[in-house]
Short mmCIF file of C-alpha atoms in Angstrom, two decimals:
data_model
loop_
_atom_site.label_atom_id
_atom_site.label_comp_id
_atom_site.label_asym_id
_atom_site.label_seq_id
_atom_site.Cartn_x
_atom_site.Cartn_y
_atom_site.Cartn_z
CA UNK Q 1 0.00 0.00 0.00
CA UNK Q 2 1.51 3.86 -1.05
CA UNK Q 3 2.00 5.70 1.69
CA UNK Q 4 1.96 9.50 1.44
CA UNK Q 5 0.89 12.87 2.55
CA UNK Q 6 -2.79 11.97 2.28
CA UNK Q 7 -2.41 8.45 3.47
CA UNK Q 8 -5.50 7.99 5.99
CA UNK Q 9 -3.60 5.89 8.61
CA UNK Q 10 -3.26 7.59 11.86
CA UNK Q 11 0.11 8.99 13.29
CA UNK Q 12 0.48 6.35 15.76
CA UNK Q 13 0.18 3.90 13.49
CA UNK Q 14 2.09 5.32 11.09
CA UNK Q 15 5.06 5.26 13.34
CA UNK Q 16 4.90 1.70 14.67
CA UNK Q 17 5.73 0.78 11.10
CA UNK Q 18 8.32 3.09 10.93
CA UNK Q 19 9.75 1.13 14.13
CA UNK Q 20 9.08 -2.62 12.11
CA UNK Q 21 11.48 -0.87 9.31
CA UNK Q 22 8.88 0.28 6.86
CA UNK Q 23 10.01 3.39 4.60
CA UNK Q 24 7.00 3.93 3.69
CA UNK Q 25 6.20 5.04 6.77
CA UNK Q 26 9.10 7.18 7.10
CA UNK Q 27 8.51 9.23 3.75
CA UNK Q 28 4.28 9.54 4.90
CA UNK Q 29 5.74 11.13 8.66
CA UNK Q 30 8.15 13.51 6.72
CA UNK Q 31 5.75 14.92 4.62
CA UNK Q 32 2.91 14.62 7.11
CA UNK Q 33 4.55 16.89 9.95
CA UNK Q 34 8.16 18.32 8.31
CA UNK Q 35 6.28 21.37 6.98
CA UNK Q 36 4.09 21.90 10.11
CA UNK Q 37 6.71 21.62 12.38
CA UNK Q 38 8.93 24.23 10.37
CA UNK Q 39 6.36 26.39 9.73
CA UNK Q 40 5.71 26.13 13.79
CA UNK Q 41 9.64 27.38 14.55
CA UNK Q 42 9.76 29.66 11.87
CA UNK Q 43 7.31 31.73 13.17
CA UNK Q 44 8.49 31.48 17.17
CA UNK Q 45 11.99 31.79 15.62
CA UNK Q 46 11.87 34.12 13.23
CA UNK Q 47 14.92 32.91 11.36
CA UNK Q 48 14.10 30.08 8.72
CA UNK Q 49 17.97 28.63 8.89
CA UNK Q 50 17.56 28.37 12.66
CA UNK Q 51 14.10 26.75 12.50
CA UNK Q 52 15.42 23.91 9.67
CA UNK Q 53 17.79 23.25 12.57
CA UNK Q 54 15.50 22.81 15.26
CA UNK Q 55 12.79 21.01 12.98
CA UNK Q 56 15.44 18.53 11.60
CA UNK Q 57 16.49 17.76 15.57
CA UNK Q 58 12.51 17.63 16.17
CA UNK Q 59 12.40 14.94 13.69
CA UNK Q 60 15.70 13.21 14.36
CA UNK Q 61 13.91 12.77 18.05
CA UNK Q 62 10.77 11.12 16.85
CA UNK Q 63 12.44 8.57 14.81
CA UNK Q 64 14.63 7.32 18.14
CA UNK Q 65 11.37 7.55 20.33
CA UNK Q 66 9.24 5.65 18.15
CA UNK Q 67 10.09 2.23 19.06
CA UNK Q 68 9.37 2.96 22.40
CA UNK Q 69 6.09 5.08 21.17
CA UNK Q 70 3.43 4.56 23.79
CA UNK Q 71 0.42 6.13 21.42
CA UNK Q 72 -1.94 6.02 24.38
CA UNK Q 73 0.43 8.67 26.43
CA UNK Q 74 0.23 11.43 23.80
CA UNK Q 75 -0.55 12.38 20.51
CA UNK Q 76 2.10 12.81 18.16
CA UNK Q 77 1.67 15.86 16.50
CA UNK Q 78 1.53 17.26 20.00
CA UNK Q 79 4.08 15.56 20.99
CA UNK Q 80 6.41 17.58 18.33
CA UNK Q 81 5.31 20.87 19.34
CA UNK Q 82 6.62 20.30 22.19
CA UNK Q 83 9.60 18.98 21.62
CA UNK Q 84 9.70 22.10 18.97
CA UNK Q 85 8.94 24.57 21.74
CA UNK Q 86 11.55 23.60 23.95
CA UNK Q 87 14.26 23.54 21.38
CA UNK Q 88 13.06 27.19 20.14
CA UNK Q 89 13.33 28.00 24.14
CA UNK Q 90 16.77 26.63 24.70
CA UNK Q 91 18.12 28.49 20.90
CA UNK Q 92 16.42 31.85 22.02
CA UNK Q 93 17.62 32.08 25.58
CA UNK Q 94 21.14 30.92 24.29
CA UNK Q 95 21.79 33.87 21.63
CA UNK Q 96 22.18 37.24 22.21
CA UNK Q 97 18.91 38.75 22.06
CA UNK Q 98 19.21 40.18 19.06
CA UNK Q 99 16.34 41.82 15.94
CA UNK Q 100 15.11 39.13 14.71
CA UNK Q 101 15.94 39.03 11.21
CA UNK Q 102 12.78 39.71 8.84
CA UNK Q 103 12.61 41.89 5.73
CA UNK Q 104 12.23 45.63 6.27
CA UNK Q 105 11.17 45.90 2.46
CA UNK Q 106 8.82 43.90 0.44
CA UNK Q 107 10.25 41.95 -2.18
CA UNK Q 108 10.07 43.37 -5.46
CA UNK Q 109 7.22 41.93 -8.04
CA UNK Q 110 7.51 42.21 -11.43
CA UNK Q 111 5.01 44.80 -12.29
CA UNK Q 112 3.75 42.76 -15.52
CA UNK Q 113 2.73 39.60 -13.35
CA UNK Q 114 -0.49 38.72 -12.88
CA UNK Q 115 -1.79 39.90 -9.52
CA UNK Q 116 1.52 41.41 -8.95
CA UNK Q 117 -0.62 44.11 -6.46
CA UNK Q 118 -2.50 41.60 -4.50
CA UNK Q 119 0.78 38.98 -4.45
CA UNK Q 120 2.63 42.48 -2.58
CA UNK Q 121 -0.33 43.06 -0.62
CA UNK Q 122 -0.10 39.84 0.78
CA UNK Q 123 3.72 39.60 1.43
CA UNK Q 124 3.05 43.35 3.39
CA UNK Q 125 0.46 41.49 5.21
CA UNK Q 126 2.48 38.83 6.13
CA UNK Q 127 5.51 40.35 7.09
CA UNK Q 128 3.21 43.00 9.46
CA UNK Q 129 2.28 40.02 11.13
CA UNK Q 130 5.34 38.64 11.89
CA UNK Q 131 7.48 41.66 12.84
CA UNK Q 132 3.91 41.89 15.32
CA UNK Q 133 4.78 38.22 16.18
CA UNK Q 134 8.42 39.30 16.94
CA UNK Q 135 7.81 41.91 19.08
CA UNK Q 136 5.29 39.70 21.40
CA UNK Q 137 6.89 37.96 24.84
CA UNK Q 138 8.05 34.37 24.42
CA UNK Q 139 5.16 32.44 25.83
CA UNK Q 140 2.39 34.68 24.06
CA UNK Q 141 3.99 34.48 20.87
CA UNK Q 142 3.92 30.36 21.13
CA UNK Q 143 0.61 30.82 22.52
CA UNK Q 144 -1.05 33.06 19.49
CA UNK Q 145 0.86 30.79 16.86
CA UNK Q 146 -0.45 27.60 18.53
CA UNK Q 147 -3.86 28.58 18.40
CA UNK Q 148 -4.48 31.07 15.79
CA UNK Q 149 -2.15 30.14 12.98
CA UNK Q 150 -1.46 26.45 13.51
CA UNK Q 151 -5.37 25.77 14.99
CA UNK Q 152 -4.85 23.98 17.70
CA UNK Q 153 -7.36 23.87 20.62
CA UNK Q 154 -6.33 25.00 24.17
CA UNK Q 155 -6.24 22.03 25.95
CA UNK Q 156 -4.12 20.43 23.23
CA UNK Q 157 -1.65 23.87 23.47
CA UNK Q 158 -1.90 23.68 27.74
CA UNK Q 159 -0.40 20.14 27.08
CA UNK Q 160 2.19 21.60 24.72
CA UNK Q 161 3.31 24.06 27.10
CA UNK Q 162 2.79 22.32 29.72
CA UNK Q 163 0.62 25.25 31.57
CA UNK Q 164 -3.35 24.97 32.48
CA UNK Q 165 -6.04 25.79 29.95
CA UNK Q 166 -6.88 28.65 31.73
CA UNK Q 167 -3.21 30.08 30.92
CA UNK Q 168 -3.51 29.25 27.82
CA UNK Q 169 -6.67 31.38 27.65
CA UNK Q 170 -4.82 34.22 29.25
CA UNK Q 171 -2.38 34.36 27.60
CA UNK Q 172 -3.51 33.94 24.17
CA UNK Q 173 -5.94 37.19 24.85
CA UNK Q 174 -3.18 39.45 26.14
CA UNK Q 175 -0.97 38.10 23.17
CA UNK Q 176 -3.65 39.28 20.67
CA UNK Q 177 -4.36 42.80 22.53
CA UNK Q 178 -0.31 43.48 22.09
CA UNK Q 179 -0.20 42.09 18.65
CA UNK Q 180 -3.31 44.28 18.03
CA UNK Q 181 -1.35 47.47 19.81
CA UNK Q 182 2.29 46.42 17.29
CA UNK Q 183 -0.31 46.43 14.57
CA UNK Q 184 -2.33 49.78 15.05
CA UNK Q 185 0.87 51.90 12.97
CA UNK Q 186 0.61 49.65 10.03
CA UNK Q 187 -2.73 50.23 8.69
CA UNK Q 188 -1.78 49.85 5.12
CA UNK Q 189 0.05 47.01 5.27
CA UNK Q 190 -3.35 45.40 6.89
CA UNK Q 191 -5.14 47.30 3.65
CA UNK Q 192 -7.88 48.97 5.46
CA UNK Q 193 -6.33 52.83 5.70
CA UNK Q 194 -9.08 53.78 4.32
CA UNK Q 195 -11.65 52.15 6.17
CA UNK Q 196 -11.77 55.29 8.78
CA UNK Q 197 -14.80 55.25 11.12
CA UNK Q 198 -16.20 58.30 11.88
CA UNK Q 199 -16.58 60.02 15.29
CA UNK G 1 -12.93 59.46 22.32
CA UNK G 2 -13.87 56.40 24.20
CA UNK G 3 -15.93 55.41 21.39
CA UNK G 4 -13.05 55.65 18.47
CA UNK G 5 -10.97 54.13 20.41
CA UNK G 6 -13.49 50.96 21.03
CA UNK G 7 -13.65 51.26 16.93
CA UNK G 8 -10.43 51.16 16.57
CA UNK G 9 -9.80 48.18 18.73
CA UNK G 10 -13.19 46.10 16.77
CA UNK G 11 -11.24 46.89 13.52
CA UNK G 12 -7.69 45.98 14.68
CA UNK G 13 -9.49 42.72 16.15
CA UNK G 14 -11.12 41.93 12.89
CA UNK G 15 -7.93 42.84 11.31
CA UNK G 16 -6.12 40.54 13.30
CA UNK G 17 -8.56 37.36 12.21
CA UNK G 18 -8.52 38.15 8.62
CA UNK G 19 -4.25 38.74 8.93
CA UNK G 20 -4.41 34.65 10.65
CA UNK G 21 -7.05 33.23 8.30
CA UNK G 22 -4.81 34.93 5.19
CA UNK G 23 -1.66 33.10 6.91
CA UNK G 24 -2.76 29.92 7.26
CA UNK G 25 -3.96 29.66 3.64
CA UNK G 26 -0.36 31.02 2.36
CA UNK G 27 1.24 28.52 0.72
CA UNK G 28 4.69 27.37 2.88
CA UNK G 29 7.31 27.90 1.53
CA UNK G 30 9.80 24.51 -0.24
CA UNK G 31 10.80 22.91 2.23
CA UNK G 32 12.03 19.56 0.08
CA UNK G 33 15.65 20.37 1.03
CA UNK G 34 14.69 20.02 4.92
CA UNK G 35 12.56 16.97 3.98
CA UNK G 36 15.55 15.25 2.30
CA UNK G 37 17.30 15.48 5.30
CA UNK G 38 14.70 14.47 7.51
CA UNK G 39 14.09 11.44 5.29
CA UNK G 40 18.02 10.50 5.28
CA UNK G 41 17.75 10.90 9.17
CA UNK G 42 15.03 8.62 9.70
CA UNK G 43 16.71 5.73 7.17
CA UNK G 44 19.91 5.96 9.38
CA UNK G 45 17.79 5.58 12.33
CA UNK G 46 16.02 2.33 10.96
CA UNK G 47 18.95 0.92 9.45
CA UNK G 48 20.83 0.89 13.10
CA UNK G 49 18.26 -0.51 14.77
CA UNK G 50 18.39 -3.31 12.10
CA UNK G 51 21.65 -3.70 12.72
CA UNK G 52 21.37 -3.94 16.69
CA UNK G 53 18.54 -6.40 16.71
CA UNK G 54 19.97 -9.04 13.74
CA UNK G 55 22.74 -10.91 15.64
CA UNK G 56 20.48 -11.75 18.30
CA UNK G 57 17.81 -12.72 16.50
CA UNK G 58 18.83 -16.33 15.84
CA UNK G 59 18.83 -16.83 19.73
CA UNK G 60 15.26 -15.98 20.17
CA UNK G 61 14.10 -18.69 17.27
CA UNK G 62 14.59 -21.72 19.93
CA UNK G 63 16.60 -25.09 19.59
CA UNK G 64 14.00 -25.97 16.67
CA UNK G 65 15.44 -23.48 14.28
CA UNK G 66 19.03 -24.20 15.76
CA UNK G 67 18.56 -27.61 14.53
CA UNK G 68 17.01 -27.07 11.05
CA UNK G 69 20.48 -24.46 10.63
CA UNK G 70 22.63 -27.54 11.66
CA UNK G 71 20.73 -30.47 9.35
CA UNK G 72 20.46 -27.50 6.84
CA UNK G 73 22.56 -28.62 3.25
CA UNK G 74 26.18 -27.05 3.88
CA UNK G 75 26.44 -28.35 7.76
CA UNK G 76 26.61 -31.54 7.01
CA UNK G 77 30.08 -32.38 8.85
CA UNK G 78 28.54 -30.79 12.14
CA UNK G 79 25.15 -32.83 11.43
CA UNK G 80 27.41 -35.97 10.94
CA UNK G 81 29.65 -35.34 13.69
CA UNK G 82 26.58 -34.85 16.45
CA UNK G 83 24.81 -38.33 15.42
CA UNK G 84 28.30 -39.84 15.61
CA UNK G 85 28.79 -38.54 19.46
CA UNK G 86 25.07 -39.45 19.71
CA UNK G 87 25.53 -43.45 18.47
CA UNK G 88 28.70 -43.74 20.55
CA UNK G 89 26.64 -42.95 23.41
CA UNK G 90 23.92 -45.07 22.83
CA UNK G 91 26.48 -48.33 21.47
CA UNK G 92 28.50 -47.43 24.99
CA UNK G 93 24.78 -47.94 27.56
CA UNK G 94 24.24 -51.10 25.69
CA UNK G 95 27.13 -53.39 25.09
CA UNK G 96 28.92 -51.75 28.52
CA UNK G 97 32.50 -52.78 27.47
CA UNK G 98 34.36 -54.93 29.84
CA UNK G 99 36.53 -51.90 31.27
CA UNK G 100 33.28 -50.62 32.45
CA UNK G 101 31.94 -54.55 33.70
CA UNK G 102 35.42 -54.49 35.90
CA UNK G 103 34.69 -51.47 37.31
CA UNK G 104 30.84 -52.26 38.33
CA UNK G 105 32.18 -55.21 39.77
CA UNK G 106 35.04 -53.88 41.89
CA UNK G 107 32.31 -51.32 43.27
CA UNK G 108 29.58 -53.58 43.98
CA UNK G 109 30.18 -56.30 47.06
CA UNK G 110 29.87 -59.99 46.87
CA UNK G 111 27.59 -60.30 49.64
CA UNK G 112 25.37 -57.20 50.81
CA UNK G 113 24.95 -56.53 54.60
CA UNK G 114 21.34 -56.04 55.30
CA UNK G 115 20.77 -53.36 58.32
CA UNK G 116 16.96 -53.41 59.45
CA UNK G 117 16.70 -50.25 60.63
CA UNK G 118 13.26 -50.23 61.57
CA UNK G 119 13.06 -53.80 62.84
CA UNK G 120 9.29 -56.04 61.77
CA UNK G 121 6.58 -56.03 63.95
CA UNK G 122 6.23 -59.12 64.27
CA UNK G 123 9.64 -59.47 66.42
CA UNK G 124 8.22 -57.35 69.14
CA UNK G 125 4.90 -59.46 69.16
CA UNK G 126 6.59 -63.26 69.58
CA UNK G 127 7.94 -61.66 72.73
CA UNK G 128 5.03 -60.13 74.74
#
């Protein structure tokens, strides 16, 4: 049987055969959660070089765990935010605190492109949001990622970082009000400048 | 004032949902690089284990599968050598070669001393 991205069996499953030996299994778990978990570090990283690092470690750790994978203990995908958390912990109380490194400029777009406006639109947008993301305390940044970019509920983020639900909650609010605060100056880049209420 | 500013904070919160929804359709960026590495990781990792579990493997298989590897084609000198040693045995129980007759002898008496330990009954009877 193929195994791949959109294979139906569940991650447990998935990595007890990678434990009997089957590649299959190990292609279907790198596709499955390689992209997630980098996009994951990326964003609490802000460095993409320094979240390949900490994703391929991420990785390298599930595939020594997983013969001894007890699937009734945790959930994987869980389990590898976690492991991704602490990693991106350890790396950003190791360096320096220094800028994070994201674009001060939008990429240039060939002006003869189709949807060149909207395509720069959308990188402003994006890189707003994650100089917002940047400037956000450790544990609300991981908590605002966890739940409003990758979707993950707040029980399943309180096991992640390893905090109550109700911390989760709190912190996920007070991360949006200061995200909403880094955001207020950039107007355009969120494209509604001209959306001014009246009094 | 109060009011613009409760605006405001409505729009930026609105703002905020539509920024998220608009980032987790982006498309991620190539990450097949990463992926190839992961992938090369995870082979490694299976190929040790492999390599950690095969020598003992034969031990957990039992004497059955010990024997089938020692009758197998190839082993026959072993095979030939065990039902030799076996035979010998057997011929040796039977026939018990005069060496071995001399030596039963030697050890065993001519005529055995009987010890009643626990004398009969029927002693202490014919006396009261």
């Amino acid at each position: 049987m193929p195994l791949d991205a959109t294979s139906d069996l569940p991650d447990a499953d998935l990595l007890a055969r990678y434990a009997a030996g089957d590649r299959a299994a190990a292609r279907a778990l790198t596709l499955r959660f390689t992209p997630r978990v980098l996009g994951y570090a990326t964003r609490l990283l802000g460095d993409r070089a320094e979240a390949e690092d900490v994703t391929q470690e991420a990785m390298l750790r599930l595939w020594r765990i997983a013969p001894d994978w007890r699937p009734d203990e945790a959930k994987v995908g869980t389990w590898l935010y976690r492991v991704v958390t602490n990693l991106v912990t350890d790396r950003l109380r190791a360096r320096a605190r220094r800028p994070v490194d994201l674009p001060d400029t939008v990429p240039e777009v060939a002006d003869d492109a189709p949807g060149a406006a909207a395509a720069m639109m959308q990188r402003d947008r994006m890189a707003a949001l994650d100089l917002a993301l940047a400037s956000l305390p450790e544990r609300q940044r991981q908590a605002v990622v966890l739940r409003h970019l990758e979707g993950l509920a707040n029980p399943e983020i309180a096991a992640i970082m390893g905090i109550g639900v109700e911390a989760v909650e709190s912190l996920t609010a007070r991360g949006k009000r200061t995200l909403a605060a880094a955001l207020s100056g950039q107007r355009t880049a969120l494209g509604y400048e001209d959306e001014e209420t009246g009094t | 004032m109060s009011v613009r500013l409760r605006e405001d904070a409505d729009m930026m919160a609105e703002g905020l949902d539509s920024l998220f929804d608009a980032a987790r359709a982006a498309t991620p960026p190539d990450a097949s690089g990463l992926m190839a590495r992961v992938l090369a990781d995870a082979y490694v990792e299976q190929d040790a284990r492999a390599a950690q579990v095969m020598p003992s493997a034969p031990a957990r298989k039992g004497w059955r599968t010990a024997l089938v590897a020692l009758l197998s084609p190839g082993n026959g000198r072993a095979a030939a050598g065990l039902l030799a040693a076996t035979l010998a045995g057997v011929w040796i129980g039977f026939v018990q070669p005069a060496p071995v007759a001399g030596v039963s002898q030697a050890l065993e008496p001519v005529s055995v001393d009987v010890v009643e330990l626990i004398p009969d009954l029927d002693t202490w009877l014919a006396e009261g």
